[in-house]
């Protein structure tokens, strides 16, 4: 596996795990907001910001490494970059919902649906890594199903952080699966500077 791609997938995996922790901390934050001491509330707020910033930086680095390493796949690169920004913005709004409540509605069904559909579309774009491999297709479909299921948290009165949590779990599974399938050589991702692929293409042209 290309070294930069391997690092990109690892950073993406860790970044999504940090987003999972962010969603859990946010859940606790709002559960105890009016009952807990100001010191505890502040600690959880700082912890949530630390997890968000760390996760965002790791995902941004993951996105950068994937973009400079993997050939073509323009829509995947654009979509994943936009997805990272979208999640970061929603997380900031979640932690400051009382300050931005004039335009941000964390219980909005429309927001939950839009968030899930956009995230599912980004997840689907990852199939371009190596399409037509059944095992990989199944994993992508499962992750998309989980993401779309995240919108139903809104129907039972849970804020948008539930959808963020489900997304993070889904992308954690996706990145772990991609890493596993690459190591097992079940899928292949053509990268810039991949000598084996260049030699293969060169041989094909020479035969023609």
PDB file of C-alpha atoms in Angstrom:
ATOM      1  CA  UNK A   1       0.000   0.000   0.000  1.00  0.00           C
ATOM      2  CA  UNK A   2       1.200   3.535  -0.758  1.00  0.00           C
ATOM      3  CA  UNK A   3       2.683   5.003   2.432  1.00  0.00           C
ATOM      4  CA  UNK A   4       0.849   8.337   2.172  1.00  0.00           C
ATOM      5  CA  UNK A   5      -2.454   6.634   1.443  1.00  0.00           C
ATOM      6  CA  UNK A   6      -1.936   4.364   4.454  1.00  0.00           C
ATOM      7  CA  UNK A   7      -1.346   7.405   6.671  1.00  0.00           C
ATOM      8  CA  UNK A   8      -4.355   9.172   5.171  1.00  0.00           C
ATOM      9  CA  UNK A   9      -6.636   6.244   5.967  1.00  0.00           C
ATOM     10  CA  UNK A  10      -5.219   5.955   9.486  1.00  0.00           C
ATOM     11  CA  UNK A  11      -5.726   9.679  10.173  1.00  0.00           C
ATOM     12  CA  UNK A  12      -9.244   9.425   8.782  1.00  0.00           C
ATOM     13  CA  UNK A  13      -9.996   6.509  11.084  1.00  0.00           C
ATOM     14  CA  UNK A  14      -8.653   8.276  14.191  1.00  0.00           C
ATOM     15  CA  UNK A  15     -10.364  11.539  13.230  1.00  0.00           C
ATOM     16  CA  UNK A  16     -13.742   9.826  13.016  1.00  0.00           C
ATOM     17  CA  UNK A  17     -13.171   8.102  16.362  1.00  0.00           C
ATOM     18  CA  UNK A  18     -12.564  11.555  17.877  1.00  0.00           C
ATOM     19  CA  UNK A  19     -15.825  12.750  16.311  1.00  0.00           C
ATOM     20  CA  UNK A  20     -17.586   9.822  18.009  1.00  0.00           C
ATOM     21  CA  UNK A  21     -16.148  10.937  21.336  1.00  0.00           C
ATOM     22  CA  UNK A  22     -17.205  14.518  20.572  1.00  0.00           C
ATOM     23  CA  UNK A  23     -20.814  13.434  20.009  1.00  0.00           C
ATOM     24  CA  UNK A  24     -20.829  11.454  23.269  1.00  0.00           C
ATOM     25  CA  UNK A  25     -19.362  14.374  25.242  1.00  0.00           C
ATOM     26  CA  UNK A  26     -21.916  16.713  23.674  1.00  0.00           C
ATOM     27  CA  UNK A  27     -24.697  14.333  24.696  1.00  0.00           C
ATOM     28  CA  UNK A  28     -23.483  14.412  28.314  1.00  0.00           C
ATOM     29  CA  UNK A  29     -22.974  18.184  28.104  1.00  0.00           C
ATOM     30  CA  UNK A  30     -26.629  18.843  27.284  1.00  0.00           C
ATOM     31  CA  UNK A  31     -27.915  16.214  29.703  1.00  0.00           C
ATOM     32  CA  UNK A  32     -26.276  17.848  32.706  1.00  0.00           C
ATOM     33  CA  UNK A  33     -26.116  21.463  31.496  1.00  0.00           C
ATOM     34  CA  UNK A  34     -28.699  22.833  33.962  1.00  0.00           C
ATOM     35  CA  UNK A  35     -27.890  20.515  36.890  1.00  0.00           C
ATOM     36  CA  UNK A  36     -24.077  20.296  36.961  1.00  0.00           C
ATOM     37  CA  UNK A  37     -21.630  22.766  38.421  1.00  0.00           C
ATOM     38  CA  UNK A  38     -20.293  25.512  36.132  1.00  0.00           C
ATOM     39  CA  UNK A  39     -16.808  24.022  36.441  1.00  0.00           C
ATOM     40  CA  UNK A  40     -17.936  20.614  35.138  1.00  0.00           C
ATOM     41  CA  UNK A  41     -19.933  22.197  32.317  1.00  0.00           C
ATOM     42  CA  UNK A  42     -16.887  24.261  31.314  1.00  0.00           C
ATOM     43  CA  UNK A  43     -14.648  21.187  31.437  1.00  0.00           C
ATOM     44  CA  UNK A  44     -16.986  19.268  29.119  1.00  0.00           C
ATOM     45  CA  UNK A  45     -17.183  22.236  26.776  1.00  0.00           C
ATOM     46  CA  UNK A  46     -13.384  22.516  26.574  1.00  0.00           C
ATOM     47  CA  UNK A  47     -13.091  18.739  26.113  1.00  0.00           C
ATOM     48  CA  UNK A  48     -15.659  18.820  23.306  1.00  0.00           C
ATOM     49  CA  UNK A  49     -13.772  21.616  21.539  1.00  0.00           C
ATOM     50  CA  UNK A  50     -10.489  19.733  21.929  1.00  0.00           C
ATOM     51  CA  UNK A  51     -12.008  16.583  20.422  1.00  0.00           C
ATOM     52  CA  UNK A  52     -13.616  18.550  17.596  1.00  0.00           C
ATOM     53  CA  UNK A  53     -10.460  20.455  16.687  1.00  0.00           C
ATOM     54  CA  UNK A  54      -8.262  17.344  16.900  1.00  0.00           C
ATOM     55  CA  UNK A  55     -10.724  15.315  14.824  1.00  0.00           C
ATOM     56  CA  UNK A  56     -11.065  18.097  12.262  1.00  0.00           C
ATOM     57  CA  UNK A  57      -7.289  18.481  11.894  1.00  0.00           C
ATOM     58  CA  UNK A  58      -6.791  14.734  11.471  1.00  0.00           C
ATOM     59  CA  UNK A  59      -9.584  14.481   8.918  1.00  0.00           C
ATOM     60  CA  UNK A  60      -8.237  17.505   7.059  1.00  0.00           C
ATOM     61  CA  UNK A  61      -4.794  15.859   6.966  1.00  0.00           C
ATOM     62  CA  UNK A  62      -6.407  12.597   5.858  1.00  0.00           C
ATOM     63  CA  UNK A  63      -8.234  14.439   3.085  1.00  0.00           C
ATOM     64  CA  UNK A  64      -5.021  16.161   1.974  1.00  0.00           C
ATOM     65  CA  UNK A  65      -3.050  12.908   1.832  1.00  0.00           C
ATOM     66  CA  UNK A  66      -5.816  11.150  -0.087  1.00  0.00           C
ATOM     67  CA  UNK A  67      -6.117  14.045  -2.541  1.00  0.00           C
ATOM     68  CA  UNK A  68      -2.396  14.204  -3.340  1.00  0.00           C
ATOM     69  CA  UNK A  69      -1.935  10.431  -3.421  1.00  0.00           C
ATOM     70  CA  UNK A  70      -4.922   8.952  -5.236  1.00  0.00           C
ATOM     71  CA  UNK A  71      -5.321   9.421  -8.967  1.00  0.00           C
ATOM     72  CA  UNK A  72      -8.442  11.123 -10.361  1.00  0.00           C
ATOM     73  CA  UNK A  73     -11.666  10.600  -8.327  1.00  0.00           C
ATOM     74  CA  UNK A  74     -12.506  14.316  -8.383  1.00  0.00           C
ATOM     75  CA  UNK A  75     -15.981  13.955  -6.873  1.00  0.00           C
ATOM     76  CA  UNK A  76     -14.722  11.888  -3.958  1.00  0.00           C
ATOM     77  CA  UNK A  77     -12.060  14.487  -3.164  1.00  0.00           C
ATOM     78  CA  UNK A  78     -14.457  17.441  -3.436  1.00  0.00           C
ATOM     79  CA  UNK A  79     -17.214  15.634  -1.523  1.00  0.00           C
ATOM     80  CA  UNK A  80     -15.024  14.467   1.343  1.00  0.00           C
ATOM     81  CA  UNK A  81     -13.485  17.941   1.730  1.00  0.00           C
ATOM     82  CA  UNK A  82     -16.953  19.537   1.855  1.00  0.00           C
ATOM     83  CA  UNK A  83     -18.156  16.862   4.294  1.00  0.00           C
ATOM     84  CA  UNK A  84     -15.358  17.628   6.774  1.00  0.00           C
ATOM     85  CA  UNK A  85     -16.194  21.342   6.703  1.00  0.00           C
ATOM     86  CA  UNK A  86     -19.919  20.596   7.111  1.00  0.00           C
ATOM     87  CA  UNK A  87     -19.322  18.405  10.172  1.00  0.00           C
ATOM     88  CA  UNK A  88     -17.013  20.967  11.771  1.00  0.00           C
ATOM     89  CA  UNK A  89     -19.562  23.765  11.271  1.00  0.00           C
ATOM     90  CA  UNK A  90     -22.410  21.666  12.701  1.00  0.00           C
ATOM     91  CA  UNK A  91     -20.281  20.763  15.719  1.00  0.00           C
ATOM     92  CA  UNK A  92     -19.543  24.423  16.404  1.00  0.00           C
ATOM     93  CA  UNK A  93     -23.264  25.212  16.122  1.00  0.00           C
ATOM     94  CA  UNK A  94     -24.108  22.321  18.447  1.00  0.00           C
ATOM     95  CA  UNK A  95     -21.830  23.624  21.187  1.00  0.00           C
ATOM     96  CA  UNK A  96     -23.108  27.170  20.724  1.00  0.00           C
ATOM     97  CA  UNK A  97     -26.739  26.418  19.941  1.00  0.00           C
ATOM     98  CA  UNK A  98     -28.039  28.842  22.564  1.00  0.00           C
ATOM     99  CA  UNK A  99     -26.113  31.655  20.906  1.00  0.00           C
ATOM    100  CA  UNK A 100     -27.143  30.808  17.331  1.00  0.00           C
ATOM    101  CA  UNK A 101     -30.711  29.622  17.946  1.00  0.00           C
ATOM    102  CA  UNK A 102     -32.075  32.456  15.792  1.00  0.00           C
ATOM    103  CA  UNK A 103     -31.030  30.505  12.663  1.00  0.00           C
ATOM    104  CA  UNK A 104     -29.823  27.099  13.904  1.00  0.00           C
ATOM    105  CA  UNK A 105     -32.437  24.516  14.895  1.00  0.00           C
ATOM    106  CA  UNK A 106     -30.831  21.277  16.162  1.00  0.00           C
ATOM    107  CA  UNK A 107     -34.180  19.444  16.254  1.00  0.00           C
ATOM    108  CA  UNK A 108     -35.072  20.351  12.659  1.00  0.00           C
ATOM    109  CA  UNK A 109     -36.195  17.365  10.586  1.00  0.00           C
ATOM    110  CA  UNK A 110     -35.131  19.138   7.386  1.00  0.00           C
ATOM    111  CA  UNK A 111     -31.635  19.619   8.799  1.00  0.00           C
ATOM    112  CA  UNK A 112     -31.436  15.961   9.833  1.00  0.00           C
ATOM    113  CA  UNK A 113     -32.571  14.768   6.388  1.00  0.00           C
ATOM    114  CA  UNK A 114     -30.212  17.112   4.510  1.00  0.00           C
ATOM    115  CA  UNK A 115     -27.301  16.125   6.738  1.00  0.00           C
ATOM    116  CA  UNK A 116     -27.954  12.411   6.260  1.00  0.00           C
ATOM    117  CA  UNK A 117     -28.466  12.617   2.486  1.00  0.00           C
ATOM    118  CA  UNK A 118     -25.317  14.698   1.887  1.00  0.00           C
ATOM    119  CA  UNK A 119     -23.273  12.401   4.126  1.00  0.00           C
ATOM    120  CA  UNK A 120     -24.618   9.298   2.373  1.00  0.00           C
ATOM    121  CA  UNK A 121     -23.705  10.779  -1.018  1.00  0.00           C
ATOM    122  CA  UNK A 122     -20.143  11.395   0.198  1.00  0.00           C
ATOM    123  CA  UNK A 123     -19.953   7.847   1.543  1.00  0.00           C
ATOM    124  CA  UNK A 124     -21.144   6.517  -1.826  1.00  0.00           C
ATOM    125  CA  UNK A 125     -18.364   8.428  -3.603  1.00  0.00           C
ATOM    126  CA  UNK A 126     -15.801   6.243  -1.808  1.00  0.00           C
ATOM    127  CA  UNK A 127     -16.914   3.309  -3.935  1.00  0.00           C
ATOM    128  CA  UNK A 128     -14.877   4.897  -6.730  1.00  0.00           C
ATOM    129  CA  UNK A 129     -11.755   3.681  -4.921  1.00  0.00           C
ATOM    130  CA  UNK A 130     -12.340   0.271  -6.507  1.00  0.00           C
ATOM    131  CA  UNK A 131     -15.854  -0.267  -7.915  1.00  0.00           C
ATOM    132  CA  UNK A 132     -17.347  -3.647  -8.786  1.00  0.00           C
ATOM    133  CA  UNK A 133     -15.684  -5.423  -5.862  1.00  0.00           C
ATOM    134  CA  UNK A 134     -18.612  -7.081  -4.106  1.00  0.00           C
ATOM    135  CA  UNK A 135     -17.193  -7.052  -0.578  1.00  0.00           C
ATOM    136  CA  UNK A 136     -16.343  -3.368  -0.824  1.00  0.00           C
ATOM    137  CA  UNK A 137     -19.743  -2.528  -2.315  1.00  0.00           C
ATOM    138  CA  UNK A 138     -21.502  -4.323   0.549  1.00  0.00           C
ATOM    139  CA  UNK A 139     -19.508  -2.388   3.151  1.00  0.00           C
ATOM    140  CA  UNK A 140     -20.283   0.938   1.459  1.00  0.00           C
ATOM    141  CA  UNK A 141     -23.993   0.068   1.271  1.00  0.00           C
ATOM    142  CA  UNK A 142     -24.059  -0.884   4.973  1.00  0.00           C
ATOM    143  CA  UNK A 143     -22.381   2.407   5.905  1.00  0.00           C
ATOM    144  CA  UNK A 144     -24.841   4.367   3.767  1.00  0.00           C
ATOM    145  CA  UNK A 145     -27.717   2.551   5.469  1.00  0.00           C
ATOM    146  CA  UNK A 146     -26.359   3.506   8.892  1.00  0.00           C
ATOM    147  CA  UNK A 147     -25.948   7.135   7.841  1.00  0.00           C
ATOM    148  CA  UNK A 148     -29.492   7.388   6.486  1.00  0.00           C
ATOM    149  CA  UNK A 149     -30.764   5.720   9.641  1.00  0.00           C
ATOM    150  CA  UNK A 150     -29.166   8.504  11.662  1.00  0.00           C
ATOM    151  CA  UNK A 151     -31.862  10.952  10.581  1.00  0.00           C
ATOM    152  CA  UNK A 152     -34.460   8.989  12.544  1.00  0.00           C
ATOM    153  CA  UNK A 153     -32.889  10.209  15.771  1.00  0.00           C
ATOM    154  CA  UNK A 154     -34.716  13.444  15.031  1.00  0.00           C
ATOM    155  CA  UNK A 155     -38.055  11.624  15.089  1.00  0.00           C
ATOM    156  CA  UNK A 156     -37.496  10.528  18.688  1.00  0.00           C
ATOM    157  CA  UNK A 157     -36.430  13.987  19.809  1.00  0.00           C
ATOM    158  CA  UNK A 158     -32.635  13.733  19.660  1.00  0.00           C
ATOM    159  CA  UNK A 159     -30.537  16.673  18.512  1.00  0.00           C
ATOM    160  CA  UNK A 160     -28.440  16.653  15.333  1.00  0.00           C
ATOM    161  CA  UNK A 161     -25.398  15.376  17.267  1.00  0.00           C
ATOM    162  CA  UNK A 162     -26.998  11.918  17.049  1.00  0.00           C
ATOM    163  CA  UNK A 163     -26.682  12.091  13.267  1.00  0.00           C
ATOM    164  CA  UNK A 164     -23.095  13.326  13.652  1.00  0.00           C
ATOM    165  CA  UNK A 165     -22.393  10.349  15.925  1.00  0.00           C
ATOM    166  CA  UNK A 166     -23.901   7.858  13.462  1.00  0.00           C
ATOM    167  CA  UNK A 167     -21.901   9.428  10.621  1.00  0.00           C
ATOM    168  CA  UNK A 168     -18.678   9.135  12.589  1.00  0.00           C
ATOM    169  CA  UNK A 169     -19.383   5.472  13.385  1.00  0.00           C
ATOM    170  CA  UNK A 170     -20.169   4.772   9.719  1.00  0.00           C
ATOM    171  CA  UNK A 171     -17.033   6.452   8.405  1.00  0.00           C
ATOM    172  CA  UNK A 172     -14.944   4.740  11.083  1.00  0.00           C
ATOM    173  CA  UNK A 173     -16.226   1.400   9.784  1.00  0.00           C
ATOM    174  CA  UNK A 174     -15.612   2.504   6.194  1.00  0.00           C
ATOM    175  CA  UNK A 175     -12.022   3.639   6.769  1.00  0.00           C
ATOM    176  CA  UNK A 176     -11.202   0.529   8.805  1.00  0.00           C
ATOM    177  CA  UNK A 177     -12.690  -1.669   6.071  1.00  0.00           C
ATOM    178  CA  UNK A 178     -10.779   0.098   3.282  1.00  0.00           C
ATOM    179  CA  UNK A 179      -7.546  -0.312   5.204  1.00  0.00           C
ATOM    180  CA  UNK A 180      -8.271  -4.005   5.825  1.00  0.00           C
ATOM    181  CA  UNK A 181      -9.264  -4.743   2.214  1.00  0.00           C
ATOM    182  CA  UNK A 182      -6.151  -3.003   0.909  1.00  0.00           C
ATOM    183  CA  UNK A 183      -3.873  -4.988   3.197  1.00  0.00           C
ATOM    184  CA  UNK A 184      -5.576  -8.216   2.098  1.00  0.00           C
ATOM    185  CA  UNK A 185      -5.242  -7.061  -1.539  1.00  0.00           C
ATOM    186  CA  UNK A 186      -8.979  -7.498  -2.053  1.00  0.00           C
ATOM    187  CA  UNK A 187      -9.161  -4.001  -3.493  1.00  0.00           C
ATOM    188  CA  UNK A 188      -6.557  -1.846  -5.229  1.00  0.00           C
ATOM    189  CA  UNK A 189      -6.358   1.946  -5.318  1.00  0.00           C
ATOM    190  CA  UNK A 190      -4.171   3.444  -8.029  1.00  0.00           C
ATOM    191  CA  UNK A 191      -1.935   6.190  -6.664  1.00  0.00           C
ATOM    192  CA  UNK A 192       0.455   8.716  -8.137  1.00  0.00           C
ATOM    193  CA  UNK A 193       3.919   7.229  -8.385  1.00  0.00           C
ATOM    194  CA  UNK A 194       2.659   3.656  -8.209  1.00  0.00           C
ATOM    195  CA  UNK A 195       5.494   1.920 -10.062  1.00  0.00           C
ATOM    196  CA  UNK A 196       3.714  -1.404 -10.371  1.00  0.00           C
ATOM    197  CA  UNK A 197       0.749   0.211 -12.082  1.00  0.00           C
ATOM    198  CA  UNK A 198       2.968   2.345 -14.351  1.00  0.00           C
ATOM    199  CA  UNK A 199       4.896  -0.737 -15.435  1.00  0.00           C
ATOM    200  CA  UNK A 200       1.641  -2.576 -16.078  1.00  0.00           C
ATOM    201  CA  UNK A 201       0.262   0.194 -18.281  1.00  0.00           C
ATOM    202  CA  UNK A 202       3.589   0.560 -20.096  1.00  0.00           C
ATOM    203  CA  UNK A 203       3.656  -3.126 -20.922  1.00  0.00           C
ATOM    204  CA  UNK A 204       0.110  -2.978 -22.247  1.00  0.00           C
ATOM    205  CA  UNK A 205       0.926  -0.091 -24.612  1.00  0.00           C
ATOM    206  CA  UNK A 206       4.077  -1.775 -25.817  1.00  0.00           C
ATOM    207  CA  UNK A 207       2.109  -4.862 -26.777  1.00  0.00           C
ATOM    208  CA  UNK A 208      -0.218  -2.684 -28.858  1.00  0.00           C
TER     209      UNK A 208
END
